[in-house]
Coordinates of C-alpha atoms in Angstrom, one line a residue:
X1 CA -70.9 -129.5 136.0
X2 CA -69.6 -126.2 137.6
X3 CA -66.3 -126.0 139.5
X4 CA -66.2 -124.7 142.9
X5 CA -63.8 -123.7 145.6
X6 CA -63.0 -126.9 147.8
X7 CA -63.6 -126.8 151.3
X8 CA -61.6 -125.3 153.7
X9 CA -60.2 -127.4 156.1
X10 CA -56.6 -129.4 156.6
X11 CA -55.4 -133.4 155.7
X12 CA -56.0 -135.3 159.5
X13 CA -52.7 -136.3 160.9
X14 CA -53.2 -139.1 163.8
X15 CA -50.0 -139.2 165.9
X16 CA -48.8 -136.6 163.8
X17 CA -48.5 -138.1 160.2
X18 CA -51.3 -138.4 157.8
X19 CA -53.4 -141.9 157.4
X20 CA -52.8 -143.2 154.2
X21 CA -55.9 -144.0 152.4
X22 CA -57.1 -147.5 152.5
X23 CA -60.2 -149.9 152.0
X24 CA -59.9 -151.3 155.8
X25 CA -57.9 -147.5 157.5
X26 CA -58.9 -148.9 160.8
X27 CA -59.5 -151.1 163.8
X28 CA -61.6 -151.3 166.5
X29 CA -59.1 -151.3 169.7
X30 CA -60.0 -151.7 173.5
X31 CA -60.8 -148.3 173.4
X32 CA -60.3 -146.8 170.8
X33 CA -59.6 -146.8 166.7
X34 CA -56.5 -148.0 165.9
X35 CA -54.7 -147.1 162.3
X36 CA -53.9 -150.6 160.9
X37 CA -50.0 -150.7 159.8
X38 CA -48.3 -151.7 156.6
X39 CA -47.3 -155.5 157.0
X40 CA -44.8 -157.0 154.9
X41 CA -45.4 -160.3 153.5
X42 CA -43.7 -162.4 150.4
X43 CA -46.5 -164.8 150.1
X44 CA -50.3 -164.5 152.2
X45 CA -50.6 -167.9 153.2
X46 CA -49.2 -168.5 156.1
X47 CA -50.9 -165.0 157.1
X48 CA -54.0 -166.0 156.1
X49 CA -53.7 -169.3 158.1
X50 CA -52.8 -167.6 161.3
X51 CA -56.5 -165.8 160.6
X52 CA -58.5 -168.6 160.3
X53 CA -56.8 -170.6 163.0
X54 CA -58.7 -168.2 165.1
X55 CA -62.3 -169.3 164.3
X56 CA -63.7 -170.3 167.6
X57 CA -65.8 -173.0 165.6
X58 CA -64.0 -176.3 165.7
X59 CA -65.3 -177.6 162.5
X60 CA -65.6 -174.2 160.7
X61 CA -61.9 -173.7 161.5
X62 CA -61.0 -177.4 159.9
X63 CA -62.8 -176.8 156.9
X64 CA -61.9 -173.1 156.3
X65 CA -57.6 -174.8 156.7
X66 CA -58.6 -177.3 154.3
X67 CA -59.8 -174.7 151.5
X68 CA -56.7 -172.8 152.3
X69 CA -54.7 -175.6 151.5
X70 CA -56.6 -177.0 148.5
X71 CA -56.2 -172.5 147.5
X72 CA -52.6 -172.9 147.6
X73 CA -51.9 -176.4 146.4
X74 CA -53.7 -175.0 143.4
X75 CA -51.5 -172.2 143.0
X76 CA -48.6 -173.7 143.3
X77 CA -49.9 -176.1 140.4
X78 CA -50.4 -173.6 138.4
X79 CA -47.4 -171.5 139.0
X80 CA -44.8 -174.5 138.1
X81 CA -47.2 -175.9 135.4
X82 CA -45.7 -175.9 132.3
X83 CA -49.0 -176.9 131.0
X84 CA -50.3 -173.5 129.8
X85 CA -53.6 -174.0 128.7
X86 CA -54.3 -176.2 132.3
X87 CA -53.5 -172.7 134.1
X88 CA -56.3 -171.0 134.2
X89 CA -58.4 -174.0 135.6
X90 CA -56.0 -174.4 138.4
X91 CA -56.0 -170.6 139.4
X92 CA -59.9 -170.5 139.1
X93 CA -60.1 -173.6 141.7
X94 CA -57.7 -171.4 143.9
X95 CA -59.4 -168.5 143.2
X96 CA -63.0 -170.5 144.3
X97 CA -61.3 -172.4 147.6
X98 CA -60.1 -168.8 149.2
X99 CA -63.2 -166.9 148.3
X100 CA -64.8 -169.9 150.7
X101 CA -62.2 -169.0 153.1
X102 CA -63.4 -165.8 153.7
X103 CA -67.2 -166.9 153.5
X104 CA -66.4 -169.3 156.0
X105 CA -64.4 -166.3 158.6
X106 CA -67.4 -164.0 158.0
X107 CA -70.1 -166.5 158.7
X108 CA -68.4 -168.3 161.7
X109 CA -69.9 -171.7 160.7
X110 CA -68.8 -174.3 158.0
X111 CA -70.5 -173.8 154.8
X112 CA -72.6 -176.8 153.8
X113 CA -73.4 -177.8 149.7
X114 CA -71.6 -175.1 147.5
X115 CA -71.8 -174.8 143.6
X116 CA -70.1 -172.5 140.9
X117 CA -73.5 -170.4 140.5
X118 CA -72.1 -169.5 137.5
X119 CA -72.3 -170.8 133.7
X120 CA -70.7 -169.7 130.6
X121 CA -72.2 -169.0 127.1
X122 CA -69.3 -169.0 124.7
X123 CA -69.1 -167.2 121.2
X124 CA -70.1 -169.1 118.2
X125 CA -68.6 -167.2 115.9
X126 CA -65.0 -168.8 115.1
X127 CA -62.2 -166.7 116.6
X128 CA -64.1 -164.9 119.1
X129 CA -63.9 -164.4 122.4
X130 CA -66.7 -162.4 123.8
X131 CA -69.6 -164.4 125.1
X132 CA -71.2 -164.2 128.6
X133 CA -71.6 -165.8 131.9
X134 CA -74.7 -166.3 133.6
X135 CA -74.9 -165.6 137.4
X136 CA -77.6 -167.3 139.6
X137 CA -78.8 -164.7 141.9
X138 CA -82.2 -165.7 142.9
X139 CA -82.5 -169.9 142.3
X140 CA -80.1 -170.7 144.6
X141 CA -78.4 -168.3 146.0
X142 CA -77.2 -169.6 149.1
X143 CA -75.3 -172.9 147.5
X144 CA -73.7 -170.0 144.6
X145 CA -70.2 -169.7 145.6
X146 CA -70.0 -166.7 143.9
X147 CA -73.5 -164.8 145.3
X148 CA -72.1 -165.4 148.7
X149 CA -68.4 -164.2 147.8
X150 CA -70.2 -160.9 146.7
X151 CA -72.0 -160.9 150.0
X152 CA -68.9 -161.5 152.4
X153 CA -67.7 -158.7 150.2
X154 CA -70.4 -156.1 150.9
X155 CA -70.7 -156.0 147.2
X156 CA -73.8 -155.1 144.9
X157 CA -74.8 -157.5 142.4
X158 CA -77.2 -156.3 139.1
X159 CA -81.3 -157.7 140.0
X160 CA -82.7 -159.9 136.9
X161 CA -85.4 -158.9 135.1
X162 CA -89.1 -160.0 136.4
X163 CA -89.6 -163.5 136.1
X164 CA -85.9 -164.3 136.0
X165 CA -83.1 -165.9 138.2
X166 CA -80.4 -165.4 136.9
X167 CA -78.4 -162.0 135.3
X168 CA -76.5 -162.9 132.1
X169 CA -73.1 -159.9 132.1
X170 CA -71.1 -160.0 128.7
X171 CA -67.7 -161.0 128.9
X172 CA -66.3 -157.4 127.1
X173 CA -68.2 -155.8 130.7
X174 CA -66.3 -157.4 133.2
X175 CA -62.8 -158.1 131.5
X176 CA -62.4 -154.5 130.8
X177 CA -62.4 -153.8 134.5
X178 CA -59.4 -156.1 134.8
X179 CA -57.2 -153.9 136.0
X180 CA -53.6 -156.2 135.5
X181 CA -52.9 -156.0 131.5
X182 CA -55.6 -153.9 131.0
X183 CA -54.1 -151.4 128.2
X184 CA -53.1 -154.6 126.1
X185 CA -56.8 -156.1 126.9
X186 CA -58.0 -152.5 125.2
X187 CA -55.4 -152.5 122.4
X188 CA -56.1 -156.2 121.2
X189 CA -60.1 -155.7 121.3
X190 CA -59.5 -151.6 119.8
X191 CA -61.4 -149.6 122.7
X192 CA -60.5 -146.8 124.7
X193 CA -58.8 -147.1 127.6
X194 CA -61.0 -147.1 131.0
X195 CA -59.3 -146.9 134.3
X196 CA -57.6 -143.1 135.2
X197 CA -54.5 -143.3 137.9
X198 CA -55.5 -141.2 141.0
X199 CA -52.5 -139.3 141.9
X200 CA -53.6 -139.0 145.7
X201 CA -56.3 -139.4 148.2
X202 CA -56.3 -137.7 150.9
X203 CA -58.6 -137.4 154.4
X204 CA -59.6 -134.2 155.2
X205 CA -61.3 -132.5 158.1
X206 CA -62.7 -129.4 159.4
X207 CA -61.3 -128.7 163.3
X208 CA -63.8 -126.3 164.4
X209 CA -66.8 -128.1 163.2
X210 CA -65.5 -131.5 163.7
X211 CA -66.7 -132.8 159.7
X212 CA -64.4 -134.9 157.5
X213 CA -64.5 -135.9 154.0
X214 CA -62.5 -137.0 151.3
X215 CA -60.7 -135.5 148.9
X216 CA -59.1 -136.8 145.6
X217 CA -56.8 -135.6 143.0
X218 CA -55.4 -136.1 139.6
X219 CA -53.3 -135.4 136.8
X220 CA -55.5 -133.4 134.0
X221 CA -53.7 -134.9 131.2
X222 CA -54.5 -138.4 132.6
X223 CA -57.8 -137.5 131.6
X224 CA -57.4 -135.5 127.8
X225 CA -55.3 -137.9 126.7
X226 CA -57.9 -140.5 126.5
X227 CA -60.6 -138.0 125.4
X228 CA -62.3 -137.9 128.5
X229 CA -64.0 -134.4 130.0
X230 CA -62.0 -133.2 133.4
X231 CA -65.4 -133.4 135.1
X232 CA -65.2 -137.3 134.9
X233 CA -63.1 -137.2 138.4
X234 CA -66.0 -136.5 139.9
X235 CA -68.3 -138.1 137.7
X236 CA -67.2 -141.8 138.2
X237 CA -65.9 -141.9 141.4
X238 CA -69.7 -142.4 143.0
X239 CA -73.5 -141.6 142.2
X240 CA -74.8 -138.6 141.1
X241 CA -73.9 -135.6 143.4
X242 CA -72.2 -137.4 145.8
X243 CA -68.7 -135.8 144.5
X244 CA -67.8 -132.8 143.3
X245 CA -64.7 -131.4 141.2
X246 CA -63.5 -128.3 142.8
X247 CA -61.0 -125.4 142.1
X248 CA -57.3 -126.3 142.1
X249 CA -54.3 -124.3 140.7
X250 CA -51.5 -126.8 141.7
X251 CA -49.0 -128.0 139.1
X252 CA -46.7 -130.8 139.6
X253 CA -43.7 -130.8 137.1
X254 CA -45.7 -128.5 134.6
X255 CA -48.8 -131.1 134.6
X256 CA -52.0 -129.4 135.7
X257 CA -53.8 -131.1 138.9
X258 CA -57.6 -131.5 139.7
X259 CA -59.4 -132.5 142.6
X260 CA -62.8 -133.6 143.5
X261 CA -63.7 -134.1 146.9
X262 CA -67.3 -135.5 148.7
X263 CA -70.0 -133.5 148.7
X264 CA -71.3 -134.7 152.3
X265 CA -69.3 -134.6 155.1
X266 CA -69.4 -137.3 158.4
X267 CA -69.2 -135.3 161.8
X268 CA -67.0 -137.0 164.3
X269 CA -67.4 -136.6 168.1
X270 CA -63.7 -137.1 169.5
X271 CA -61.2 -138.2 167.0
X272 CA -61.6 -138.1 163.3
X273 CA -59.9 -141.8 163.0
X274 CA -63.2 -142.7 164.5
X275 CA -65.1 -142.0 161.1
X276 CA -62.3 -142.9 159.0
X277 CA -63.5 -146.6 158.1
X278 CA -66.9 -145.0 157.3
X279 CA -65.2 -142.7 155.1
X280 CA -63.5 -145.4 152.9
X281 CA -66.7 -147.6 152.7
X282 CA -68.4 -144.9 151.0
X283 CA -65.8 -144.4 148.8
X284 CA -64.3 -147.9 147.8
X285 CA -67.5 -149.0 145.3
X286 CA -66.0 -146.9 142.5
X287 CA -62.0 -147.1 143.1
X288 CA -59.6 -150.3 141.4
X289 CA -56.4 -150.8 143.4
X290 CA -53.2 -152.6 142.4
X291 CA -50.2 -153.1 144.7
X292 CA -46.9 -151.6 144.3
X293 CA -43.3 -152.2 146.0
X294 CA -42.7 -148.7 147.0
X295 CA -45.1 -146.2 149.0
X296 CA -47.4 -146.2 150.1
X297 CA -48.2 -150.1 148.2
X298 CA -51.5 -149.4 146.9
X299 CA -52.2 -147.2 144.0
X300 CA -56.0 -146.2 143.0
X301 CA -57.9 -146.1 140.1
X302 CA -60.7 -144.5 138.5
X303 CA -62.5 -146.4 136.0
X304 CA -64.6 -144.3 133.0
X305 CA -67.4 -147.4 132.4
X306 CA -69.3 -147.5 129.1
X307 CA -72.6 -146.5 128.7
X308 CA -74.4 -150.1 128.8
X309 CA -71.5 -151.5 131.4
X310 CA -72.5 -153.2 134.5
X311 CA -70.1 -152.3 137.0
X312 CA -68.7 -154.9 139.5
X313 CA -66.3 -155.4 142.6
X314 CA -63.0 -155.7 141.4
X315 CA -62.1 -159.1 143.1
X316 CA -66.2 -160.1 141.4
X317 CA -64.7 -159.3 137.7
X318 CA -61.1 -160.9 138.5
X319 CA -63.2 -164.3 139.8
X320 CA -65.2 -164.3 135.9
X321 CA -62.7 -163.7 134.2
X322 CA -60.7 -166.8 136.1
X323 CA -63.9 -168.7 135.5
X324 CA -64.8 -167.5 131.6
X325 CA -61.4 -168.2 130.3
X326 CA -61.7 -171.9 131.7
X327 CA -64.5 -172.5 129.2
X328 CA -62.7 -174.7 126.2
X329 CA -62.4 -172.2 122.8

């Protein structure tokens, strides 16, 4: 893949500071975008509840509260539990009563009959722990908990074959893109590590021709360390020609730095914030986050799949993992 120059053009500053890169940047205000702010919180439920209290719906709103409650209540079980090996049922039923919060704030309405759509096929061989679960995507799809989780979430989900139902991903695919205790996860099953740390994303624009795009960068050694080719930035972070690596001679504390950035750019009309959502939605498919305590509380991921791997939504591969490792051993 050849290296070229990057675009010319300068990071967008709204009201004077840069917009730090998120999945959600923006908000539609009376009349304009707004940039959402960092909110502090030591626990989401009581935010979460403020949310839902707003469904105009009477009986969407009572039984969106009640999953929140039955989320947390479950939670909280499994947090004080001394009971290890009850854990992971408990946070799988919290898990599975927010992911119906959220389907019931997208849809408005209560939900009606609602199963797993999921089922497990465990190892037989003694001492292992890589099976499979089987997701329903086509026999009922609108009673799978999960299917409509991955709708609410704007996320793809792998077609079956002809003349199946269901998709059948092995367990190795989707625990490897756990992100939390993911070099451990690699040592104990002996593979190479997967996800990359992004040292920055930044929004970028073009003034006189009113384009933006998105540009990334990283540490090179990130990237050698684990074997993988410095053209893998751009590789993995979307489809085929959709990014590309470009020239950078920047060093940070004698570590080389490269940077990809978006082939296409999206023209905005009077303010670049107003194409900054679109921006992120393009991009988020391929990028794993995890929270920090310091700024700016997200940090990014690339993840390098295998060649066979079916690639999920992060929250899709945390919920099967929740649900796999309920499955007696």
């Amino acid at each position: 893949m050849r290296w070229v120059d990057a675009r010319v053009g300068l990071a967008i500053n709204i009201r004077q500071r840069p917009p730090t890169f998120s999945f959600f940047p923006t908000f539609q205000g009376a009349t304009r975008e707004g940039v959402h702010s960092t909110l502090f919180a030591t626990e989401p439920w009581n935010i979460v509840q403020h949310i839902l209290e707003k469904l105009s719906d009477a009986n969407a709103r009572r039984q969106a509260l009640a999953f929140l409650v039955q989320s947390r209540d479950f939670f909280t079980a499994a947090q004080n539990s001394d009971v290890s090996a009850a854990k992971p049922l408990l946070l799988y039923y919290s898990f599975l009563n927010l992911a119906k919060c959220l389907c019931v704030k997208r849809k408005g309405t209560a939900l009606g009959m609602v199963q797993h759509g999921l089922s497990e096929k465990l190892p037989t061989t003694p001492g292992a722990i890589h099976g499979s679960v089987s997701i329903d995507i086509l026999k009922s799809p609108a009673t799978s908990a999960f299917v409509m989780f991955a709708n609410v979430l704007g996320a793809n989900l792998p077609q079956p074959a002809a003349t199946k139902t269901h998709v059948e991903i092995r367990s190795q695919d989707f625990l490897a893109q756990v992100l939390i205790g993911h070099r451990i996860y690699c040592q104990a099953d002996n593979i190479k590590e997967r996800f990359i740390s992004l040292d920055r994303i930044e929004y970028m624009q073009d003034v006189g021709t009113q384009e933006a795009w998105l540009r990334v960068r990283a540490y090179a050694d990130d990237f050698t360390r684990l074997g993988y080719g410095l053209t893998d930035l751009s590789k993995h972070l979307g489809a085929a020609g959709v990014w590309r690596n470009v020239n950078c001679s920047v060093l940070i504390d004698g570590r080389r730095i490269i940077e990809a950035e978006t082939v296409a750019t999206i023209h905005y009309g009077h303010r670049p914030s107003q194409v900054l959502s679109q921006i992120s939605i393009d991009a988020r498919p391929r990028l794993w986050r995890s929270v920090t305590a310091y700024p700016p509380y997200r940090k990014y991921y690339l993840y390098v799949p295998s060649a066979a791997q079916v690639l999920l939504n992060q929250l899709l591969t945390i919920y099967l993992a929740t649900f796999y490792f309920v499955s007696p051993r």
